[in-house]
Tab-separated table of C-alpha atoms in Angstrom:
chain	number	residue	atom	x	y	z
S	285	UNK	CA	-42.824	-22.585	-38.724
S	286	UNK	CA	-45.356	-19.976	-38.032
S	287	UNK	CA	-48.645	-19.955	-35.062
S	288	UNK	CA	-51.040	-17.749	-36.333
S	289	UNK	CA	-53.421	-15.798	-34.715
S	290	UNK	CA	-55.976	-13.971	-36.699
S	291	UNK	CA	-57.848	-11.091	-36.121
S	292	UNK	CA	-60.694	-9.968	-38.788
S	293	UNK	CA	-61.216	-6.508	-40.416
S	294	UNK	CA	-62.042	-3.840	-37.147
S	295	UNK	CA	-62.081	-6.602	-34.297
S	296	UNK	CA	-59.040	-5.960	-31.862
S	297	UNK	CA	-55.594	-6.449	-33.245
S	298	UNK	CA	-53.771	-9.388	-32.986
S	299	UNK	CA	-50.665	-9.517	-31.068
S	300	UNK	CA	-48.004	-6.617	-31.575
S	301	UNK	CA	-45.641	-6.625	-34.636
S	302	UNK	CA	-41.866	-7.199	-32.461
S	303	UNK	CA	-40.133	-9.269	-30.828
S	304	UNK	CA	-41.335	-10.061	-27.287
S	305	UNK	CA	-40.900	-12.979	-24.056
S	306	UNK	CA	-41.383	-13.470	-20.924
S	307	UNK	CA	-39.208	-11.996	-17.988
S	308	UNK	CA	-40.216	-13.762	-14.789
S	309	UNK	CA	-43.564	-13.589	-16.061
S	310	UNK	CA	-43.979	-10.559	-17.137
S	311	UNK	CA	-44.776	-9.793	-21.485
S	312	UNK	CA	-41.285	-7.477	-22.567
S	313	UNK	CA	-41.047	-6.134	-25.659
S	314	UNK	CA	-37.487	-5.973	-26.926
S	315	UNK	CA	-35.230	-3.443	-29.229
S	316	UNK	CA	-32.857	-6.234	-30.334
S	317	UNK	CA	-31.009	-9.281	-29.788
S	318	UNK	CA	-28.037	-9.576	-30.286
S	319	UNK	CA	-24.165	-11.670	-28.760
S	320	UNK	CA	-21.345	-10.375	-26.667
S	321	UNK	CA	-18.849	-11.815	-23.785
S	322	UNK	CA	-15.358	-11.631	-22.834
S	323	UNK	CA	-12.474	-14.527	-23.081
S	324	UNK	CA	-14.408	-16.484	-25.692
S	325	UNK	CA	-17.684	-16.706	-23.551
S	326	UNK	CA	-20.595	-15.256	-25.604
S	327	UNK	CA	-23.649	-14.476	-24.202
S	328	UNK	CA	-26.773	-13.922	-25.876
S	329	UNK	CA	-28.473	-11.060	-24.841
S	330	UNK	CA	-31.492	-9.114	-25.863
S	331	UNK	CA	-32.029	-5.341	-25.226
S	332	UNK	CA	-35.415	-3.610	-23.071
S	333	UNK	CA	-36.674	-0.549	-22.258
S	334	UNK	CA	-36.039	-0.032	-18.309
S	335	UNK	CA	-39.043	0.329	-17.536
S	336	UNK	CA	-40.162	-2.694	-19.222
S	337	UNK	CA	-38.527	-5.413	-17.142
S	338	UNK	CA	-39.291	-6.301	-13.769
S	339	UNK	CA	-37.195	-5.064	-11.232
S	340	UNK	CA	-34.342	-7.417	-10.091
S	341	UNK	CA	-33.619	-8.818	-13.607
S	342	UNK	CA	-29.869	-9.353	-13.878
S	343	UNK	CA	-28.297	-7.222	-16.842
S	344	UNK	CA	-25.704	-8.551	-18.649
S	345	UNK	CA	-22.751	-6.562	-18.270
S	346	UNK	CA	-19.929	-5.047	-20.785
S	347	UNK	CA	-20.241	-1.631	-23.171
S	348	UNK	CA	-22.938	0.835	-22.259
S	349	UNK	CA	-26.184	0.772	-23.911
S	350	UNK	CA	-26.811	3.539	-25.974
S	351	UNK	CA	-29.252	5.207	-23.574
S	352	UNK	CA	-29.317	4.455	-19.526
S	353	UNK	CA	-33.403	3.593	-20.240
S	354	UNK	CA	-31.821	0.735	-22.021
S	355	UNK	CA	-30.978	-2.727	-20.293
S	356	UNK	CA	-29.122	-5.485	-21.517
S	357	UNK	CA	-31.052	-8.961	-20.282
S	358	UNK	CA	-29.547	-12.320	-20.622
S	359	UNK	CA	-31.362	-14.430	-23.029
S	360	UNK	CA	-31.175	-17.331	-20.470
S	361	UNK	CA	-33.175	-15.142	-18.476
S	362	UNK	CA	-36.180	-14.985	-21.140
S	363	UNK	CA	-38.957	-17.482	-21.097
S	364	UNK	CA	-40.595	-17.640	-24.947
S	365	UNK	CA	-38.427	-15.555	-27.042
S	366	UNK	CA	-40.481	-14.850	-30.183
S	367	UNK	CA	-40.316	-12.486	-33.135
S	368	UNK	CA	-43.879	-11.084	-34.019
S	369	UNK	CA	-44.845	-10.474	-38.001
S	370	UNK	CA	-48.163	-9.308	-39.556
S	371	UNK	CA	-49.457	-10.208	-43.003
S	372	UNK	CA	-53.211	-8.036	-44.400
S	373	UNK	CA	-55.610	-8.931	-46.763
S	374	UNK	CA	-56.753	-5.688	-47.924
S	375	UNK	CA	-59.546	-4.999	-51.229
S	376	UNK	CA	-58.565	-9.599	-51.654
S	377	UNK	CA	-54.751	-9.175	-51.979
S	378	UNK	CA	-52.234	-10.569	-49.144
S	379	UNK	CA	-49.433	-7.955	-47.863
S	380	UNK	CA	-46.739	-7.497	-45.643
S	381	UNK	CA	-46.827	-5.692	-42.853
S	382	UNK	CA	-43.496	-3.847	-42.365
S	383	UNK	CA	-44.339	-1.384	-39.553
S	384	UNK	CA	-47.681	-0.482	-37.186
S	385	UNK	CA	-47.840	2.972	-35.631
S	386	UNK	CA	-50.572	5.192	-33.927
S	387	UNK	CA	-53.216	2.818	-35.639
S	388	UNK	CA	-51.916	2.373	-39.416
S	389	UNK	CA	-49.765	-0.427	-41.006
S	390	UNK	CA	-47.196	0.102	-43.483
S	391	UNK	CA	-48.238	-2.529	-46.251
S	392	UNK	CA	-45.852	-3.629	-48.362
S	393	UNK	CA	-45.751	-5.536	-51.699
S	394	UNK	CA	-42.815	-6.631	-53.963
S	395	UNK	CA	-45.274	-7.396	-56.918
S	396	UNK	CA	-46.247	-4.237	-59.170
S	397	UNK	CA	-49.929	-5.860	-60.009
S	398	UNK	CA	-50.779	-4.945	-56.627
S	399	UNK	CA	-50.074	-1.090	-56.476
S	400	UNK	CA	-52.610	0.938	-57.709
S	401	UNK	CA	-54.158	4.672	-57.031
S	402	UNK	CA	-52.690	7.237	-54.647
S	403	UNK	CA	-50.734	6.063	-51.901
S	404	UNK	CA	-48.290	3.619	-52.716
S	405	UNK	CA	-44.662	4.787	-52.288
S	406	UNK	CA	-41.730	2.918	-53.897
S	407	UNK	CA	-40.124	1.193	-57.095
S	408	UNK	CA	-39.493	-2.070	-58.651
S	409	UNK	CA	-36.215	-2.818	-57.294
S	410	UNK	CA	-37.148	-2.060	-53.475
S	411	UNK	CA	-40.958	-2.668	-53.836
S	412	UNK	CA	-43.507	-0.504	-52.541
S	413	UNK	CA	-45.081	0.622	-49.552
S	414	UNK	CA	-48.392	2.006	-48.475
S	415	UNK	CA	-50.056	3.180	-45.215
S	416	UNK	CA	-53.851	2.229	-44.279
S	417	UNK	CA	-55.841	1.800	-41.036
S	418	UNK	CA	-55.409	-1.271	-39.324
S	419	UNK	CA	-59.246	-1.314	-39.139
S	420	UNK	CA	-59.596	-1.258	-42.889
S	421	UNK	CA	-57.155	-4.523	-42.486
S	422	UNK	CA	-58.099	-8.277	-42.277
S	423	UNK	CA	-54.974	-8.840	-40.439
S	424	UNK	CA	-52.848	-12.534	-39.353
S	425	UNK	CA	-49.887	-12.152	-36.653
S	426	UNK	CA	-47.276	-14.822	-37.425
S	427	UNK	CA	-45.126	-16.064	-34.365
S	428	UNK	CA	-42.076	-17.130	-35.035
S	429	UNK	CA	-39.449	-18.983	-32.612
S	430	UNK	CA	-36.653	-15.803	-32.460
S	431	UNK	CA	-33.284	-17.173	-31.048
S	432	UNK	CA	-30.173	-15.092	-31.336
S	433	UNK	CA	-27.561	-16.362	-34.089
């Protein structure tokens, strides 16, 4: 089940699209989550910027990240682990919001009565994709419980 928290067309955006908690109290923003361990022990474990988690936060051990600005953090050390998702009304239809950068969605649609004009990027097997300004956007975030499998 789904919070929402909506934002109207050119107020300030609603949360960031992601998946974000709480390291001793401090909003991360995280790459992916993911399982690993040794003997049989798992241990979930989602993956940080360095920079992003407060110093002192144990890492959880095992094969390198791919990049040493990348930390592995134990999910037992993350308060509030949720995953982030936008939907956008735009011109009365409802879409998807796959990515956000530098101020633009990527909207995207499955159903071809939606995609008209110049723009829209995509087939009927994959759907289609368009980007717009956030502001033009009457935008929801979603939050969604995000627990590693």
């Amino acid at each position: 089940m789904s919070t929402p928290e909506v934002a109207g067309r050119g107020s300030a955006a609603p949360h960031p699209v992601g998946l974000f908690g709480f390291v001793r109290g401090t909003e991360v923003e995280f790459l992916a989550a993911a399982s690993a361990g040794t003997f049989g022990v798992p241990v979930d474990y989602v993956t940080a910027r360095r920079d992003a988690v407060p110093p002192g936060t144990p890492e959880v051990s095992g094969e390198r990240p791919a990049s040493d600005d990348v930390v592995r953090v134990a999910v037992s050390e993350v308060d509030d682990l949720v995953r982030w998702t936008w939907t956008a009304v735009l011109d009365g239809a409802e879409y998807g919001v796959q990515a956000v950068r530098d101020g633009r969605a990527a909207i995207v649609t499955r159903d071809s009565r939606l995609v008209w004009g110049d723009g829209w990027e995509g087939n009927v097997r994959d759907g289609w994709a368009r980007w717009v300004d956030v502001d033009d956007l009457e935008v929801t975030a979603h939050r969604h419980p995000a627990l590693p499998s």
